[in-house]
CSV table of C-alpha atoms and ligand atoms in Angstrom, one decimal:
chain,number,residue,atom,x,y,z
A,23,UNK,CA,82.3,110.1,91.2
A,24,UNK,CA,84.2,112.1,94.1
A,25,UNK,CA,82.7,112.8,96.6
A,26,UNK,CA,80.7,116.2,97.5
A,27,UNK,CA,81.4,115.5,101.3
A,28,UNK,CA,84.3,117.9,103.4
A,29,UNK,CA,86.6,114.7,103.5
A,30,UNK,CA,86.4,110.9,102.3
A,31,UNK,CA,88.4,107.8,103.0
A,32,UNK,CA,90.5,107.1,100.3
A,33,UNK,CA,93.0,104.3,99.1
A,34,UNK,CA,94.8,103.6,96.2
A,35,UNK,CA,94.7,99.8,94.9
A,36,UNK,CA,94.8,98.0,91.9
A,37,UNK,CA,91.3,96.4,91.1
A,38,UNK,CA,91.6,93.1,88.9
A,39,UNK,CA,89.2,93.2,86.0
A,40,UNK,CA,86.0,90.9,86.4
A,41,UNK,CA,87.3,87.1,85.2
A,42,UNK,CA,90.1,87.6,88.1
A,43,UNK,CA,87.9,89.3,90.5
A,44,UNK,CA,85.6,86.1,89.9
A,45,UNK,CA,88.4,82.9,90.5
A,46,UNK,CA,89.9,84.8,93.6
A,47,UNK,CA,86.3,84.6,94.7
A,48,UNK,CA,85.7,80.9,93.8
A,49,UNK,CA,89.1,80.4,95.5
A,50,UNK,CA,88.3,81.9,98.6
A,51,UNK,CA,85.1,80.1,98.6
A,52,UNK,CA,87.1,76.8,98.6
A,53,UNK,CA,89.7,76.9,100.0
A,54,UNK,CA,88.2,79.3,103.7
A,55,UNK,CA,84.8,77.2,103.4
A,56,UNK,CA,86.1,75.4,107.0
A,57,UNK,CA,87.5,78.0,108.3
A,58,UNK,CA,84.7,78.3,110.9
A,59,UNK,CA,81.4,80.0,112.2
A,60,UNK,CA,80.7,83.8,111.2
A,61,UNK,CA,83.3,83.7,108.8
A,62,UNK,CA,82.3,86.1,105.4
A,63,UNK,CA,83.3,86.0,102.0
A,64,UNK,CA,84.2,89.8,100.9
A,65,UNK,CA,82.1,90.3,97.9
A,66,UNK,CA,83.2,89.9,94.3
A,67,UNK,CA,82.9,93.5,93.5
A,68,UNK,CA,85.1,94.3,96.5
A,69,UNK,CA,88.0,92.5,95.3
A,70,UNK,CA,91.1,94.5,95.5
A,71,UNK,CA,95.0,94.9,96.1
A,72,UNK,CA,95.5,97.7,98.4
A,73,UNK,CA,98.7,99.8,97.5
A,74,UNK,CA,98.2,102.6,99.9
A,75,UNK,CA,95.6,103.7,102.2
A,76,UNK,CA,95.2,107.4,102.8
A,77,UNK,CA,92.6,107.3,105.3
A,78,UNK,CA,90.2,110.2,105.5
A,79,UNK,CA,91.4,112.8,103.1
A,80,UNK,CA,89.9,116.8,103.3
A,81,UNK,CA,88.3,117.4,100.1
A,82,UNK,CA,90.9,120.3,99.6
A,83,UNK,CA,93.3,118.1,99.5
A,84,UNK,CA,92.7,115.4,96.9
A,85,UNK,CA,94.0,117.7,93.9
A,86,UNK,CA,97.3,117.1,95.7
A,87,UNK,CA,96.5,113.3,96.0
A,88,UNK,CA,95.9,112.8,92.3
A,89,UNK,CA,99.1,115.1,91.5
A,90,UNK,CA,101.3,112.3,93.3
A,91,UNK,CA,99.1,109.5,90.8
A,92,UNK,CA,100.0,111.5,88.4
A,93,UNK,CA,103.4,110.9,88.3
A,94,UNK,CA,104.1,107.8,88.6
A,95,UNK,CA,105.6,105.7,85.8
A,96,UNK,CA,104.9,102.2,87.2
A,97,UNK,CA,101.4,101.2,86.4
A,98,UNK,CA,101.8,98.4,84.6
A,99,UNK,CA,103.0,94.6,85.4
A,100,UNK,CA,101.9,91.3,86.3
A,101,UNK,CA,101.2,89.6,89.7
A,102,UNK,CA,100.4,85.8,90.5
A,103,UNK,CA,98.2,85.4,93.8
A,104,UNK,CA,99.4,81.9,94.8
A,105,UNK,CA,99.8,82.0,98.4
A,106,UNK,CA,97.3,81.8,101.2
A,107,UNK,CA,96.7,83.2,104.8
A,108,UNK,CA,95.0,84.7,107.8
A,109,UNK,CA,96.0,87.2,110.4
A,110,UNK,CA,94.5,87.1,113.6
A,111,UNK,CA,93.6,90.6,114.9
A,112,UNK,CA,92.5,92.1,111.4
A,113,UNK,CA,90.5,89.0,111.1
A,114,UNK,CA,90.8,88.8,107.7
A,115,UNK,CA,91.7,85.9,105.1
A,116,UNK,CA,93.7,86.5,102.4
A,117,UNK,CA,95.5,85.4,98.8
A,118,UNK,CA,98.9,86.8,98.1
A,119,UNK,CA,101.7,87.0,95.7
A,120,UNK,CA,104.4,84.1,97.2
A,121,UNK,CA,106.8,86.5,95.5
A,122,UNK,CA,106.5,90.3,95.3
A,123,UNK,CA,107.2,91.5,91.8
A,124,UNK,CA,109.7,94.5,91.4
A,125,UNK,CA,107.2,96.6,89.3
A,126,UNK,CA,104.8,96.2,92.0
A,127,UNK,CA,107.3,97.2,94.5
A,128,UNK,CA,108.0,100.2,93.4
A,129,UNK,CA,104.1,101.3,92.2
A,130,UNK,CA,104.0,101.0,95.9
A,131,UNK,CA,107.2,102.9,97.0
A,132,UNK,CA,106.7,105.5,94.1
A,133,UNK,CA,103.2,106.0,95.3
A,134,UNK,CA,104.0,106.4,98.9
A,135,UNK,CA,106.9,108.8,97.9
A,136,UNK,CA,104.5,111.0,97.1
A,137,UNK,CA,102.3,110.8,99.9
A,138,UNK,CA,105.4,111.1,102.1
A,139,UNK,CA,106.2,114.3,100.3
A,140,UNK,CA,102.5,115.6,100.8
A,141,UNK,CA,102.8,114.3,104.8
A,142,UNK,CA,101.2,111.6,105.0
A,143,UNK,CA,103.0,108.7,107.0
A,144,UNK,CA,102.9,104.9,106.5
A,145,UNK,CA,101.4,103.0,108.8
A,146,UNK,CA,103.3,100.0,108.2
A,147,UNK,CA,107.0,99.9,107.0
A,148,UNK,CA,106.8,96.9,104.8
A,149,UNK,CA,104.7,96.6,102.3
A,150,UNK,CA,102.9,93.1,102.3
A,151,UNK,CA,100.3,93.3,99.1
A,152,UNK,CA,97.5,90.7,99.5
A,153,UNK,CA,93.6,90.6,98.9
A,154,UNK,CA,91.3,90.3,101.5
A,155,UNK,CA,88.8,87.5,100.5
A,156,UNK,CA,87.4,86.9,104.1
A,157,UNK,CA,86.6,88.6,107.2
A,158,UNK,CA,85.7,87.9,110.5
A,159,UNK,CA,88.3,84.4,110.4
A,160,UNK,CA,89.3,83.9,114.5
A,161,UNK,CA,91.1,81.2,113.4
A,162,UNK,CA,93.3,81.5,110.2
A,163,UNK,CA,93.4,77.8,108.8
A,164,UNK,CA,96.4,76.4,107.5
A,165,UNK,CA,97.5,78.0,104.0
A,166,UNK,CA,96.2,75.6,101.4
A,167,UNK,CA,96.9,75.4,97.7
A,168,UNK,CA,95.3,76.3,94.9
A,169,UNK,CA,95.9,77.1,91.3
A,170,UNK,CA,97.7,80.6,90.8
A,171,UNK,CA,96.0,83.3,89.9
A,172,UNK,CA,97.4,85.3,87.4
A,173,UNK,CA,96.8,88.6,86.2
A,174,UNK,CA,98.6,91.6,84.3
A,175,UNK,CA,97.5,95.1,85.6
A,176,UNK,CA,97.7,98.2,83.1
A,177,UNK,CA,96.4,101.1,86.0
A,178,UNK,CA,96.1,101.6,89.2
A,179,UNK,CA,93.0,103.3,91.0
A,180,UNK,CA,92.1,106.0,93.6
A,181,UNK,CA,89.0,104.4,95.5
A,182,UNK,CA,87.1,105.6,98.3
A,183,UNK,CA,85.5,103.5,100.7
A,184,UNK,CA,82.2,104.4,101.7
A,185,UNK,CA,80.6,102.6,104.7
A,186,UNK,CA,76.5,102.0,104.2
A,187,UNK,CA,74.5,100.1,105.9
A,188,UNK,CA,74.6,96.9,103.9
A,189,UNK,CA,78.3,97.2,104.3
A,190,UNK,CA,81.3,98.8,102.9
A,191,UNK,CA,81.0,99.9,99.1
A,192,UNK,CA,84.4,101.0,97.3
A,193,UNK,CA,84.1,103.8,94.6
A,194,UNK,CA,86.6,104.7,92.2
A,195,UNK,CA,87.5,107.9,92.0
A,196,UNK,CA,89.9,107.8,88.8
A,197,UNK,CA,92.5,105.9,87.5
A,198,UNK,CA,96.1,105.9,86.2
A,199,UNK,CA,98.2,104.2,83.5
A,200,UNK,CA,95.9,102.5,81.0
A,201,UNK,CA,97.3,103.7,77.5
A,202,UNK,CA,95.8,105.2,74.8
A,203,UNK,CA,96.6,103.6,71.6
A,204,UNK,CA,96.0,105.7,68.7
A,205,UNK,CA,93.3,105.3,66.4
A,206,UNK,CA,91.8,102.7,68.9
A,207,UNK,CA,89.3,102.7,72.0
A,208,UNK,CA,91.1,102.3,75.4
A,209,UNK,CA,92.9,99.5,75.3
A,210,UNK,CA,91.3,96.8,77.4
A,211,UNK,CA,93.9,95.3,80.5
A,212,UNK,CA,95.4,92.3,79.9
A,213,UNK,CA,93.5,88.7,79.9
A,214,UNK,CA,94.0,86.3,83.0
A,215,UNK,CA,97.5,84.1,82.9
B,329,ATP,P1,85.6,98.2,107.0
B,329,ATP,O1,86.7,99.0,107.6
B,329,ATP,O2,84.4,99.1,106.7
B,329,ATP,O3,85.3,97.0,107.7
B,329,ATP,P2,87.5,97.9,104.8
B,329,ATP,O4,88.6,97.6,105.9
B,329,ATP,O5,87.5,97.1,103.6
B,329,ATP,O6,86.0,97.8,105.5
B,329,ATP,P3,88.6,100.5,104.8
B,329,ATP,O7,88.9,100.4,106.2
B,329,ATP,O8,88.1,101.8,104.3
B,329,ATP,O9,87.5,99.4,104.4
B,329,ATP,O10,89.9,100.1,104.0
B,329,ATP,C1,90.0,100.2,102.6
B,329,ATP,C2,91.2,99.4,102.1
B,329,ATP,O11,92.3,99.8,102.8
B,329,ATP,C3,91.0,97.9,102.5
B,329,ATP,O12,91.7,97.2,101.5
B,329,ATP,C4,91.7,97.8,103.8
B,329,ATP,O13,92.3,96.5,104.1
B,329,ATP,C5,92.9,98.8,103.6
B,329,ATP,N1,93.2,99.4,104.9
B,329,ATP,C6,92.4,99.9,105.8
B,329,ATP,N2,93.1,100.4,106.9
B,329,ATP,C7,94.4,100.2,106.6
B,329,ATP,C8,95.6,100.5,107.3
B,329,ATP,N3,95.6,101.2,108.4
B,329,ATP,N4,96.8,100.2,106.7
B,329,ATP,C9,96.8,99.6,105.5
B,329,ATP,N5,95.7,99.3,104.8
B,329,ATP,C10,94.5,99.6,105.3
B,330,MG,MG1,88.9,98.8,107.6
């Protein structure tokens, strides 16, 4: 549900379905289990890929923010996590397409068209899609290898990101791209591999 408050902190992302959500998890687990004290697994639920973050967004303006979902044509592809890493000052941990697909390349750049048109600016100029599975890593381990995960994505979301005080909870707002087949129920998005 949106929120009711004057702004929120929004993002889009794509959000793998459950079975993916689960082996990045068991991944992570693995593979940053030495990676040293205080380190913390993000939960399963939070799994994402962030494609763009909007920061805090007026509540007047999110009509305008859905208008730019609205039209893109991208929303569908596939992705294969099969690359691991750390960066130091975020202090996060994370898995990552080796190899950025095309289609996800331009969800990103169609996305952030819009946003450009509606004036917001990027924060950074390349877009490096990953998922956070750890925070609070001081010292990003070596990458280490695993079995890739694979996953095809039908729709992207608009999430916001609400901070409580058991941590930070993601909410999604609405989504884009899943087709309607007709005479069927929403068609579910596509199995793992
Ligand atoms: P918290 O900030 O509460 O520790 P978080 O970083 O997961 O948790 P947000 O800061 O709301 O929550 O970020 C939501 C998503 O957007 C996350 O995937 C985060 O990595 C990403 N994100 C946050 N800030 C930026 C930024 N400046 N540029 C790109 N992506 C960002
Ligand atoms: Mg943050």
């Amino acid at each position: 549900m949106q929120s009711a408050r004057s702004e929120c902190r929004l993002f889009f992302a794509l959000w793998p379905d459950d079975a993916v959500r689960l082996r990045i998890a068991m991944t992570a687990m693995k593979g940053f289990r030495d990676a040293g004290n205080g380190v913390r697994l993000v939960p399963a639920p939070n799994l994402h890929l962030t494609l763009a973050f909007l920061g805090p967004v007026p509540a007047e303006r999110v009509d305008a923010v859905r208008d730019v979902a609205a039209c893109v044509d991208v929303a569908s592809g596939s992705l294969c996590l099969d690359a691991s890493g750390g960066w130091r000052k975020p202090q996060v941990g994370w898995l990552a397409p080796g190899l950025v697909p095309d289609a996800l390349a331009a969800l990103e750049r169609e996305l952030w068209g819009g946003l450009v048109r509606l004036g917001w600016r990027r924060g950074q100029p390349e877009f490096r899609p990953h998922v956070t599975v750890v925070r609070k890593l001081r010292h990003p381990p070596a990458p280490f290898a695993f079995a890739p995960i694979c996953w095809r994505y039908d729709e992207f979301v608009l999430c916001e990101s609400v901070s409580t005080r058991a941590g930070v909870r993601y909410d999604i707002v609405d989504r884009w791209g899943r087709c309607r087949v007709p005479g069927s129920a929403i068609s579910e998005p596509g199995g793992v591999e």
